Amino acid sequence: MVEGSIRTILLLTLILFFTGCSGKSDVGQAQGTVTVQIPVYDSMTNYSLKNVELFEIENLREVSGAFARFFYAPGSNDTQLTGGSPVAHFIKSGGFFIPADLISTQMASIYYHLQQLAALDTAVGAGGLNQWPRSVGLETRISENETGRKNNAFYDGYTDSMMFVPFTSMDLPIALNAGIIAHEHFHSLFFKLVIKTAIASKKIMTGATSIHSDEQSAELSATKSMLMNEVYLRGLNEGLADFWGWLYTSDTQFMKWSLPSFSKQRALEMEEAFIGKYMTPAKMDNAIEEALQISEQPRLALIDFSYHVGTPHARFLKQWVTLRSQSESISLAEAKLKMAQDVVSYLKLLSVKIAKLEDHEVLSSGDLFFYFINKMVDEKKMNLEQCQFAIAYLNYGIEKPQEISSCELKDNTLTLVKP
């Protein structure tokens, strides 16, 4: 059992409660910068309890402030969550506060990660997209299929909020998982950068406002081109969100702490067999036809398929960061930041491309790969390994020799040669 399991966290909290604390904490007066103790991912092997600072806290009893506002089992109207805030309980020990129950731990954890993600937004050029504080629903009740009612989290575009449904597993609760919180936060960026444009220009159905979740969009898009675009954007959304989870945590298997059954298929390690492989337009078309003709629940089948579309994107970007660090002789942290900035720039360009699509046109499922490869070629900053990695994607599915790209040395300069 990993240290980050729910049982271990609760046990550590109880030990601190009985042995390290006495008297009432002055929770009501805690404002501004407040130090709390929460589970934090600190290595490849565990989550452990650490003291962190929550900034701009206005009310610690509700863990509300500049970065988050919480709702317990919320309802919603057309544009926002409704309902009351959960009450957080803390015990003061020296100069910091210890959450006294799981809900309080979740609130403090989510607030902390959202404030860190707000800083990341600014650093990568996405600082003005979200409105703060973010709305967060805990113990959210949904009336959709059984798989979505528990052990899940999702971003909802209708209310611009992050939702956590009841967690019943004995693994690390999703609301404490830094990678999943970053994953869901990214969906809010993708929605504002891409999905709103796709809906407004009628390239996907309005019901795809929560495009990555099972809880919305009971209908499939009306035309084949709309459906192709919807499935591709859903997959791209998921893949980039997984990349964002790694970007924030440096954990290639952040799913394993909370949802171990999904960990292997969503892991970001780039194995040799994965290089150059992605869902081509032909493969996507076949999968959509199969879902429509054979599956009893085509919508759910396509939701599942979208992860197969997305994961190659996540692995590509993660590997591209490593190769970029080597070819440009920069630190991994600097390469990650540059890559995230480029992802935001790419999504802005993708939004423009979507708005210009004709009704019958579909987005290329290789668009992101080709964008970054072409950018590398234009900047002339590549080594042989990066060039060979790139041509694996350029040549995927190509059978005619005259259409094959290659890496060549010309005048002591490595060049990617395209037909």
mmCIF file of C-alpha atoms in Angstrom, residues 27-406:
data_model
loop_
_atom_site.group_PDB
_atom_site.id
_atom_site.type_symbol
_atom_site.label_atom_id
_atom_site.label_comp_id
_atom_site.label_asym_id
_atom_site.label_seq_id
_atom_site.Cartn_x
_atom_site.Cartn_y
_atom_site.Cartn_z
ATOM 1 C CA VAL A 27 -9.686 29.253 12.540
ATOM 2 C CA GLY A 28 -12.146 32.130 12.408
ATOM 3 C CA GLN A 29 -9.416 34.757 12.461
ATOM 4 C CA ALA A 30 -7.050 33.101 9.996
ATOM 5 C CA GLN A 31 -6.758 35.261 6.884
ATOM 6 C CA GLY A 32 -4.200 36.270 4.292
ATOM 7 C CA THR A 33 -1.335 33.784 4.052
ATOM 8 C CA VAL A 34 -2.185 30.672 6.062
ATOM 9 C CA THR A 35 0.063 27.643 6.544
ATOM 10 C CA VAL A 36 -1.681 24.264 6.394
ATOM 11 C CA GLN A 37 -0.544 20.662 6.310
ATOM 12 C CA ILE A 38 -1.691 18.594 3.332
ATOM 13 C CA PRO A 39 -0.566 15.499 1.367
ATOM 14 C CA VAL A 40 1.867 16.614 -1.346
ATOM 15 C CA TYR A 41 3.468 14.536 -4.093
ATOM 16 C CA ASP A 42 7.200 14.798 -3.467
ATOM 17 C CA SER A 43 8.832 11.872 -5.263
ATOM 18 C CA MET A 44 8.175 8.934 -7.557
ATOM 19 C CA THR A 45 7.183 6.784 -4.599
ATOM 20 C CA ASN A 46 4.707 8.635 -2.413
ATOM 21 C CA TYR A 47 2.542 11.480 -1.251
ATOM 22 C CA SER A 48 3.519 12.763 2.183
ATOM 23 C CA LEU A 49 2.229 15.388 4.597
ATOM 24 C CA LYS A 50 3.908 18.771 4.191
ATOM 25 C CA ASN A 51 3.336 22.334 5.290
ATOM 26 C CA VAL A 52 2.313 24.673 2.465
ATOM 27 C CA GLU A 53 1.087 28.262 2.331
ATOM 28 C CA LEU A 54 -2.382 29.197 1.123
ATOM 29 C CA PHE A 55 -2.408 32.753 -0.208
ATOM 30 C CA GLU A 56 -5.128 35.413 0.033
ATOM 31 C CA ILE A 57 -7.423 33.391 2.282
ATOM 32 C CA GLU A 58 -10.556 35.307 3.265
ATOM 33 C CA ASN A 59 -12.339 32.654 5.315
ATOM 34 C CA LEU A 60 -10.488 29.538 6.455
ATOM 35 C CA ARG A 61 -13.717 27.935 7.713
ATOM 36 C CA GLU A 62 -14.800 27.773 4.072
ATOM 37 C CA VAL A 63 -11.260 27.753 2.636
ATOM 38 C CA SER A 64 -12.390 30.602 0.422
ATOM 39 C CA GLY A 65 -10.220 33.325 -0.993
ATOM 40 C CA ALA A 66 -8.705 34.629 -4.186
ATOM 41 C CA PHE A 67 -8.276 31.200 -5.783
ATOM 42 C CA ALA A 68 -11.251 28.990 -4.894
ATOM 43 C CA ARG A 69 -14.811 28.942 -3.656
ATOM 44 C CA PHE A 70 -16.264 25.591 -2.623
ATOM 45 C CA PHE A 71 -19.795 24.204 -2.904
ATOM 46 C CA TYR A 72 -20.990 21.026 -1.181
ATOM 47 C CA ALA A 73 -23.194 18.705 -3.282
ATOM 48 C CA PRO A 74 -23.985 21.692 -5.499
ATOM 49 C CA GLY A 75 -26.846 22.391 -7.819
ATOM 50 C CA SER A 76 -26.562 24.811 -10.705
ATOM 51 C CA ASN A 77 -28.433 27.318 -12.788
ATOM 52 C CA ASP A 78 -27.523 28.160 -16.359
ATOM 53 C CA THR A 79 -24.204 29.801 -15.558
ATOM 54 C CA GLN A 80 -22.998 28.970 -12.044
ATOM 55 C CA LEU A 81 -23.023 26.531 -9.163
ATOM 56 C CA THR A 82 -25.575 26.990 -6.412
ATOM 57 C CA GLY A 83 -25.697 25.821 -2.820
ATOM 58 C CA GLY A 84 -23.787 26.180 0.393
ATOM 59 C CA SER A 85 -20.124 25.865 1.214
ATOM 60 C CA PRO A 86 -18.822 22.910 3.220
ATOM 61 C CA VAL A 87 -17.481 23.866 6.636
ATOM 62 C CA ALA A 88 -13.791 23.114 7.072
ATOM 63 C CA HIS A 89 -12.357 22.016 10.407
ATOM 64 C CA PHE A 90 -8.740 22.637 11.377
ATOM 65 C CA ILE A 91 -6.612 22.172 14.458
ATOM 66 C CA LYS A 92 -3.814 24.659 15.050
ATOM 67 C CA SER A 93 -0.424 23.177 15.896
ATOM 68 C CA GLY A 94 2.271 25.775 16.434
ATOM 69 C CA GLY A 95 2.208 28.053 13.422
ATOM 70 C CA PHE A 96 0.187 25.881 11.054
ATOM 71 C CA PHE A 97 -3.280 24.379 10.677
ATOM 72 C CA ILE A 98 -4.009 20.663 10.327
ATOM 73 C CA PRO A 99 -7.224 19.618 8.555
ATOM 74 C CA ALA A 100 -9.312 17.589 11.001
ATOM 75 C CA ASP A 101 -11.251 15.561 8.413
ATOM 76 C CA LEU A 102 -11.097 14.426 4.813
ATOM 77 C CA ILE A 103 -13.334 17.172 3.366
ATOM 78 C CA SER A 104 -11.174 19.841 4.993
ATOM 79 C CA THR A 105 -8.044 18.155 3.623
ATOM 80 C CA GLN A 106 -9.566 18.124 0.142
ATOM 81 C CA MET A 107 -10.498 21.802 0.336
ATOM 82 C CA ALA A 108 -7.034 22.873 1.472
ATOM 83 C CA SER A 109 -5.375 20.667 -1.150
ATOM 84 C CA ILE A 110 -7.482 21.918 -4.055
ATOM 85 C CA TYR A 111 -7.047 25.547 -2.997
ATOM 86 C CA TYR A 112 -3.278 25.116 -2.823
ATOM 87 C CA HIS A 113 -3.005 23.495 -6.242
ATOM 88 C CA LEU A 114 -5.314 26.038 -7.873
ATOM 89 C CA GLN A 115 -3.182 28.901 -6.602
ATOM 90 C CA GLN A 116 -0.098 27.179 -8.027
ATOM 91 C CA LEU A 117 -1.888 26.538 -11.316
ATOM 92 C CA ALA A 118 -2.937 30.196 -11.475
ATOM 93 C CA ALA A 119 0.740 31.131 -11.391
ATOM 94 C CA LEU A 120 1.441 28.550 -14.109
ATOM 95 C CA ASP A 121 -1.347 30.049 -16.247
ATOM 96 C CA THR A 122 0.351 33.430 -16.069
ATOM 97 C CA ALA A 123 3.779 31.991 -16.845
ATOM 98 C CA VAL A 124 2.578 30.220 -20.000
ATOM 99 C CA GLY A 125 0.510 33.078 -21.421
ATOM 100 C CA ALA A 126 -2.929 31.932 -20.270
ATOM 101 C CA GLY A 127 -3.275 34.214 -17.263
ATOM 102 C CA GLY A 128 -6.334 36.108 -18.461
ATOM 103 C CA LEU A 129 -8.472 33.147 -19.504
ATOM 104 C CA ASN A 130 -10.010 32.031 -16.210
ATOM 105 C CA GLN A 131 -12.010 34.032 -13.717
ATOM 106 C CA TRP A 132 -10.887 33.741 -10.116
ATOM 107 C CA PRO A 133 -11.768 32.448 -7.600
ATOM 108 C CA ARG A 134 -12.564 29.160 -9.322
ATOM 109 C CA SER A 135 -15.823 27.418 -8.425
ATOM 110 C CA VAL A 136 -15.329 23.891 -7.088
ATOM 111 C CA GLY A 137 -18.051 21.348 -6.318
ATOM 112 C CA LEU A 138 -17.351 18.626 -3.740
ATOM 113 C CA GLU A 139 -19.422 15.445 -3.296
ATOM 114 C CA THR A 140 -21.212 16.378 -6.509
ATOM 115 C CA ARG A 141 -24.251 14.225 -7.281
ATOM 116 C CA ILE A 142 -24.932 13.419 -10.920
ATOM 117 C CA SER A 143 -27.749 11.445 -12.494
ATOM 118 C CA GLU A 144 -25.804 9.964 -15.382
ATOM 119 C CA ASN A 145 -24.414 6.473 -15.949
ATOM 120 C CA GLU A 146 -23.123 4.546 -12.950
ATOM 121 C CA THR A 147 -19.452 4.891 -13.921
ATOM 122 C CA GLY A 148 -19.607 8.657 -13.594
ATOM 123 C CA ARG A 149 -21.333 8.782 -10.200
ATOM 124 C CA LYS A 150 -18.277 7.971 -8.117
ATOM 125 C CA ASN A 151 -14.484 8.131 -8.212
ATOM 126 C CA ASN A 152 -14.419 10.839 -10.847
ATOM 127 C CA ALA A 153 -13.787 14.516 -11.470
ATOM 128 C CA PHE A 154 -14.716 16.719 -14.395
ATOM 129 C CA TYR A 155 -14.732 20.273 -15.685
ATOM 130 C CA ASP A 156 -18.131 21.712 -16.570
ATOM 131 C CA GLY A 157 -18.178 24.432 -19.205
ATOM 132 C CA TYR A 158 -21.771 25.503 -18.511
ATOM 133 C CA THR A 159 -20.878 26.689 -15.012
ATOM 134 C CA ASP A 160 -17.112 27.059 -15.551
ATOM 135 C CA SER A 161 -16.452 24.887 -12.528
ATOM 136 C CA MET A 162 -14.433 21.883 -11.409
ATOM 137 C CA MET A 163 -16.495 19.026 -9.974
ATOM 138 C CA PHE A 164 -15.522 16.119 -7.726
ATOM 139 C CA VAL A 165 -17.999 13.270 -7.234
ATOM 140 C CA PRO A 166 -17.946 10.973 -4.162
ATOM 141 C CA PHE A 167 -14.779 8.899 -3.882
ATOM 142 C CA THR A 168 -15.308 5.373 -2.530
ATOM 143 C CA SER A 169 -11.973 3.692 -3.277
ATOM 144 C CA MET A 170 -9.239 3.182 -0.686
ATOM 145 C CA ASP A 171 -6.691 4.826 -2.986
ATOM 146 C CA LEU A 172 -5.699 8.490 -2.826
ATOM 147 C CA PRO A 173 -8.857 10.618 -3.240
ATOM 148 C CA ILE A 174 -8.956 12.391 -6.582
ATOM 149 C CA ALA A 175 -9.357 15.730 -4.798
ATOM 150 C CA LEU A 176 -5.885 15.213 -3.285
ATOM 151 C CA ASN A 177 -4.231 14.111 -6.536
ATOM 152 C CA ALA A 178 -2.137 17.010 -7.838
ATOM 153 C CA GLY A 179 -1.888 15.588 -11.356
ATOM 154 C CA ILE A 180 -5.634 15.070 -11.742
ATOM 155 C CA ILE A 181 -6.363 18.553 -10.380
ATOM 156 C CA ALA A 182 -3.956 19.987 -12.982
ATOM 157 C CA HIS A 183 -5.588 17.781 -15.644
ATOM 158 C CA GLU A 184 -9.051 19.132 -14.832
ATOM 159 C CA HIS A 185 -7.772 22.694 -14.615
ATOM 160 C CA PHE A 186 -6.357 22.408 -18.120
ATOM 161 C CA HIS A 187 -9.812 21.548 -19.432
ATOM 162 C CA SER A 188 -10.945 25.032 -18.395
ATOM 163 C CA LEU A 189 -8.181 26.533 -20.546
ATOM 164 C CA PHE A 190 -8.954 24.294 -23.518
ATOM 165 C CA PHE A 191 -12.632 25.145 -23.257
ATOM 166 C CA LYS A 192 -11.979 28.867 -23.442
ATOM 167 C CA LEU A 193 -9.254 28.663 -26.075
ATOM 168 C CA VAL A 194 -10.830 26.087 -28.391
ATOM 169 C CA ILE A 195 -14.230 24.639 -27.511
ATOM 170 C CA LYS A 196 -16.128 27.936 -27.321
ATOM 171 C CA THR A 197 -14.955 28.765 -30.837
ATOM 172 C CA ALA A 198 -15.867 25.297 -32.108
ATOM 173 C CA ILE A 199 -19.374 25.602 -30.669
ATOM 174 C CA ALA A 200 -19.883 29.167 -31.895
ATOM 175 C CA SER A 201 -18.787 28.243 -35.424
ATOM 176 C CA LYS A 202 -20.990 25.115 -35.323
ATOM 177 C CA LYS A 203 -18.138 22.675 -35.793
ATOM 178 C CA ILE A 204 -19.283 20.585 -32.808
ATOM 179 C CA MET A 205 -22.559 20.204 -30.913
ATOM 180 C CA THR A 206 -23.478 22.715 -28.205
ATOM 181 C CA GLY A 207 -23.855 19.774 -25.827
ATOM 182 C CA ALA A 208 -20.088 19.287 -25.935
ATOM 183 C CA THR A 209 -19.635 22.153 -23.476
ATOM 184 C CA SER A 210 -18.240 19.546 -21.086
ATOM 185 C CA ILE A 211 -16.609 17.784 -23.976
ATOM 186 C CA HIS A 212 -14.436 15.407 -21.980
ATOM 187 C CA SER A 213 -16.973 14.234 -19.405
ATOM 188 C CA ASP A 214 -19.594 11.496 -19.517
ATOM 189 C CA GLU A 215 -22.198 13.706 -17.897
ATOM 190 C CA GLN A 216 -23.022 15.948 -20.858
ATOM 191 C CA SER A 217 -23.958 15.749 -24.519
ATOM 192 C CA ALA A 218 -26.510 12.966 -24.789
ATOM 193 C CA GLU A 219 -26.696 13.480 -28.559
ATOM 194 C CA LEU A 220 -24.059 12.841 -31.156
ATOM 195 C CA SER A 221 -23.149 15.535 -33.650
ATOM 196 C CA ALA A 222 -25.489 15.778 -36.593
ATOM 197 C CA THR A 223 -23.004 15.394 -39.459
ATOM 198 C CA LYS A 224 -19.984 13.178 -40.035
ATOM 199 C CA SER A 225 -17.601 16.136 -40.245
ATOM 200 C CA MET A 226 -18.932 17.565 -36.978
ATOM 201 C CA LEU A 227 -18.587 14.178 -35.318
ATOM 202 C CA MET A 228 -15.007 13.760 -36.569
ATOM 203 C CA ASN A 229 -14.105 17.186 -35.203
ATOM 204 C CA GLU A 230 -15.854 16.511 -31.906
ATOM 205 C CA VAL A 231 -14.073 13.197 -31.354
ATOM 206 C CA TYR A 232 -10.719 14.681 -32.328
ATOM 207 C CA LEU A 233 -11.109 17.718 -30.068
ATOM 208 C CA ARG A 234 -12.277 15.536 -27.207
ATOM 209 C CA GLY A 235 -9.182 13.391 -27.638
ATOM 210 C CA LEU A 236 -6.847 16.357 -28.001
ATOM 211 C CA ASN A 237 -8.394 17.878 -24.873
ATOM 212 C CA GLU A 238 -7.744 14.717 -22.873
ATOM 213 C CA GLY A 239 -4.224 14.210 -24.182
ATOM 214 C CA LEU A 240 -3.135 17.774 -23.484
ATOM 215 C CA ALA A 241 -4.739 17.627 -20.044
ATOM 216 C CA ASP A 242 -2.675 14.524 -19.237
ATOM 217 C CA PHE A 243 0.405 16.388 -20.449
ATOM 218 C CA TRP A 244 -0.552 19.276 -18.130
ATOM 219 C CA GLY A 245 -0.795 16.843 -15.233
ATOM 220 C CA TRP A 246 2.783 15.746 -15.914
ATOM 221 C CA LEU A 247 3.896 19.327 -16.532
ATOM 222 C CA TYR A 248 2.681 20.284 -13.056
ATOM 223 C CA THR A 249 3.843 17.217 -11.116
ATOM 224 C CA SER A 250 6.636 15.612 -13.211
ATOM 225 C CA ASP A 251 4.764 12.364 -12.513
ATOM 226 C CA THR A 252 4.333 10.271 -15.676
ATOM 227 C CA GLN A 253 1.786 8.022 -13.942
ATOM 228 C CA PHE A 254 -0.167 10.472 -11.794
ATOM 229 C CA MET A 255 -3.357 8.486 -12.389
ATOM 230 C CA LYS A 256 -2.033 5.470 -10.488
ATOM 231 C CA TRP A 257 -2.448 7.045 -7.040
ATOM 232 C CA SER A 258 -6.224 7.385 -7.420
ATOM 233 C CA LEU A 259 -7.312 5.372 -10.474
ATOM 234 C CA PRO A 260 -4.723 2.587 -10.853
ATOM 235 C CA SER A 261 -6.784 0.680 -13.419
ATOM 236 C CA PHE A 262 -6.282 3.565 -15.892
ATOM 237 C CA SER A 263 -2.619 4.149 -15.119
ATOM 238 C CA LYS A 264 -0.921 1.887 -17.658
ATOM 239 C CA GLN A 265 -2.926 2.945 -20.694
ATOM 240 C CA ARG A 266 -2.545 6.646 -19.814
ATOM 241 C CA ALA A 267 1.100 6.610 -18.651
ATOM 242 C CA LEU A 268 3.267 9.198 -20.391
ATOM 243 C CA GLU A 269 6.446 7.155 -20.752
ATOM 244 C CA MET A 270 7.379 6.962 -24.431
ATOM 245 C CA GLU A 271 8.157 3.350 -25.307
ATOM 246 C CA GLU A 272 9.837 2.499 -28.597
ATOM 247 C CA ALA A 273 6.645 0.913 -29.912
ATOM 248 C CA PHE A 274 4.710 4.162 -29.385
ATOM 249 C CA ILE A 275 7.001 6.466 -31.374
ATOM 250 C CA GLY A 276 5.351 7.840 -34.508
ATOM 251 C CA LYS A 277 2.003 6.188 -33.779
ATOM 252 C CA TYR A 278 -1.230 8.163 -33.579
ATOM 253 C CA MET A 279 -4.836 7.952 -34.714
ATOM 254 C CA THR A 280 -4.772 8.893 -38.387
ATOM 255 C CA PRO A 281 -7.916 10.298 -40.051
ATOM 256 C CA ALA A 282 -8.575 6.871 -41.598
ATOM 257 C CA LYS A 283 -8.358 5.132 -38.209
ATOM 258 C CA MET A 284 -10.630 7.721 -36.654
ATOM 259 C CA ASP A 285 -13.155 7.337 -39.444
ATOM 260 C CA ASN A 286 -13.181 3.547 -39.006
ATOM 261 C CA ALA A 287 -13.619 3.832 -35.231
ATOM 262 C CA ILE A 288 -16.512 6.251 -35.603
ATOM 263 C CA GLU A 289 -18.242 4.047 -38.170
ATOM 264 C CA GLU A 290 -17.810 1.024 -35.912
ATOM 265 C CA ALA A 291 -19.247 2.892 -32.922
ATOM 266 C CA LEU A 292 -22.240 4.090 -34.908
ATOM 267 C CA GLN A 293 -22.973 0.758 -36.571
ATOM 268 C CA ILE A 294 -22.092 -1.810 -33.910
ATOM 269 C CA SER A 295 -22.027 -0.290 -30.436
ATOM 270 C CA GLU A 296 -25.207 -0.258 -28.357
ATOM 271 C CA GLN A 297 -23.987 3.004 -26.783
ATOM 272 C CA PRO A 298 -22.108 4.853 -29.544
ATOM 273 C CA ARG A 299 -21.652 8.031 -27.500
ATOM 274 C CA LEU A 300 -19.902 6.185 -24.678
ATOM 275 C CA ALA A 301 -17.864 4.149 -27.167
ATOM 276 C CA LEU A 302 -16.589 7.354 -28.759
ATOM 277 C CA ILE A 303 -15.814 8.876 -25.369
ATOM 278 C CA ASP A 304 -13.647 5.843 -24.617
ATOM 279 C CA PHE A 305 -12.032 6.052 -28.050
ATOM 280 C CA SER A 306 -11.117 9.700 -27.466
ATOM 281 C CA TYR A 307 -8.508 8.643 -24.901
ATOM 282 C CA HIS A 308 -6.814 6.541 -27.581
ATOM 283 C CA VAL A 309 -6.727 9.695 -29.694
ATOM 284 C CA GLY A 310 -5.365 11.783 -26.835
ATOM 285 C CA THR A 311 -2.664 9.669 -25.190
ATOM 286 C CA PRO A 312 -0.256 9.725 -28.190
ATOM 287 C CA HIS A 313 -0.370 13.532 -27.997
ATOM 288 C CA ALA A 314 0.533 13.502 -24.302
ATOM 289 C CA ARG A 315 3.442 11.120 -24.864
ATOM 290 C CA PHE A 316 4.694 13.090 -27.860
ATOM 291 C CA LEU A 317 4.737 16.372 -25.931
ATOM 292 C CA LYS A 318 6.420 14.852 -22.896
ATOM 293 C CA GLN A 319 9.146 13.297 -25.070
ATOM 294 C CA TRP A 320 9.470 16.531 -27.054
ATOM 295 C CA VAL A 321 10.263 18.355 -23.808
ATOM 296 C CA THR A 322 13.106 15.924 -23.081
ATOM 297 C CA LEU A 323 14.507 16.175 -26.614
ATOM 298 C CA ARG A 324 14.182 19.950 -26.570
ATOM 299 C CA SER A 325 16.090 20.149 -23.313
ATOM 300 C CA GLN A 326 18.938 18.210 -24.927
ATOM 301 C CA SER A 327 18.992 19.938 -28.316
ATOM 302 C CA GLU A 328 18.798 23.467 -26.864
ATOM 303 C CA SER A 329 21.048 22.722 -23.853
ATOM 304 C CA ILE A 330 18.499 24.021 -21.368
ATOM 305 C CA SER A 331 17.169 22.597 -18.109
ATOM 306 C CA LEU A 332 14.172 20.299 -18.116
ATOM 307 C CA ALA A 333 12.217 22.909 -16.132
ATOM 308 C CA GLU A 334 12.945 25.558 -18.765
ATOM 309 C CA ALA A 335 12.030 23.168 -21.569
ATOM 310 C CA LYS A 336 8.725 22.349 -19.830
ATOM 311 C CA LEU A 337 7.865 26.030 -19.504
ATOM 312 C CA LYS A 338 8.689 26.754 -23.145
ATOM 313 C CA MET A 339 6.656 23.751 -24.248
ATOM 314 C CA ALA A 340 3.649 24.860 -22.223
ATOM 315 C CA GLN A 341 3.890 28.336 -23.744
ATOM 316 C CA ASP A 342 3.999 26.775 -27.200
ATOM 317 C CA VAL A 343 0.953 24.617 -26.413
ATOM 318 C CA VAL A 344 -1.045 27.735 -25.514
ATOM 319 C CA SER A 345 0.134 29.439 -28.712
ATOM 320 C CA TYR A 346 -0.833 26.368 -30.724
ATOM 321 C CA LEU A 347 -4.336 26.294 -29.242
ATOM 322 C CA LYS A 348 -4.856 29.944 -30.147
ATOM 323 C CA LEU A 349 -3.913 29.144 -33.746
ATOM 324 C CA LEU A 350 -6.138 26.051 -33.684
ATOM 325 C CA SER A 351 -9.066 28.221 -32.638
ATOM 326 C CA VAL A 352 -8.534 30.456 -35.676
ATOM 327 C CA LYS A 353 -8.287 27.390 -37.912
ATOM 328 C CA ILE A 354 -11.551 25.997 -36.522
ATOM 329 C CA ALA A 355 -13.398 29.241 -37.171
ATOM 330 C CA LYS A 356 -12.320 29.124 -40.826
ATOM 331 C CA LEU A 357 -13.345 25.504 -41.472
ATOM 332 C CA GLU A 358 -15.997 24.925 -44.094
ATOM 333 C CA ASP A 359 -19.007 22.872 -42.998
ATOM 334 C CA HIS A 360 -17.703 19.696 -44.640
ATOM 335 C CA GLU A 361 -14.076 20.076 -43.518
ATOM 336 C CA VAL A 362 -12.448 18.186 -40.670
ATOM 337 C CA LEU A 363 -9.389 18.906 -38.586
ATOM 338 C CA SER A 364 -6.288 16.827 -39.268
ATOM 339 C CA SER A 365 -5.565 14.383 -36.452
ATOM 340 C CA GLY A 366 -1.848 14.983 -37.039
ATOM 341 C CA ASP A 367 -2.130 18.749 -36.719
ATOM 342 C CA LEU A 368 -0.384 19.130 -33.353
ATOM 343 C CA PHE A 369 2.509 16.843 -34.286
ATOM 344 C CA PHE A 370 3.123 18.681 -37.550
ATOM 345 C CA TYR A 371 2.896 22.080 -35.831
ATOM 346 C CA PHE A 372 5.700 21.311 -33.404
ATOM 347 C CA ILE A 373 7.832 19.564 -36.008
ATOM 348 C CA ASN A 374 7.530 22.483 -38.425
ATOM 349 C CA LYS A 375 8.341 24.892 -35.606
ATOM 350 C CA MET A 376 11.496 22.925 -34.846
ATOM 351 C CA VAL A 377 12.519 22.983 -38.516
ATOM 352 C CA ASP A 378 11.950 26.742 -38.751
ATOM 353 C CA GLU A 379 13.991 27.426 -35.613
ATOM 354 C CA LYS A 380 16.820 25.110 -36.776
ATOM 355 C CA LYS A 381 17.391 23.812 -33.251
ATOM 356 C CA MET A 382 17.496 20.044 -33.462
ATOM 357 C CA ASN A 383 19.836 17.151 -32.984
ATOM 358 C CA LEU A 384 19.763 13.823 -34.807
ATOM 359 C CA GLU A 385 17.621 12.117 -32.169
ATOM 360 C CA GLN A 386 14.994 14.852 -32.349
ATOM 361 C CA CYS A 387 14.998 14.790 -36.142
ATOM 362 C CA GLN A 388 14.557 11.007 -36.264
ATOM 363 C CA PHE A 389 11.791 11.232 -33.687
ATOM 364 C CA ALA A 390 10.034 13.841 -35.827
ATOM 365 C CA ILE A 391 10.166 11.919 -39.094
ATOM 366 C CA ALA A 392 8.579 8.894 -37.418
ATOM 367 C CA TYR A 393 5.413 11.008 -37.197
ATOM 368 C CA LEU A 394 5.787 12.618 -40.618
ATOM 369 C CA ASN A 395 6.190 9.215 -42.280
ATOM 370 C CA TYR A 396 3.510 7.346 -40.333
ATOM 371 C CA GLY A 397 1.093 5.692 -42.736
ATOM 372 C CA ILE A 398 3.006 6.803 -45.846
ATOM 373 C CA GLU A 399 3.688 4.025 -48.351
ATOM 374 C CA LYS A 400 5.121 5.838 -51.386
ATOM 375 C CA PRO A 401 8.943 6.213 -51.191
ATOM 376 C CA GLN A 402 8.831 9.641 -52.842
ATOM 377 C CA GLU A 403 6.725 10.949 -49.954
ATOM 378 C CA ILE A 404 9.104 9.847 -47.189
ATOM 379 C CA SER A 405 10.845 12.527 -45.087
ATOM 380 C CA SER A 406 14.450 12.082 -43.955
#
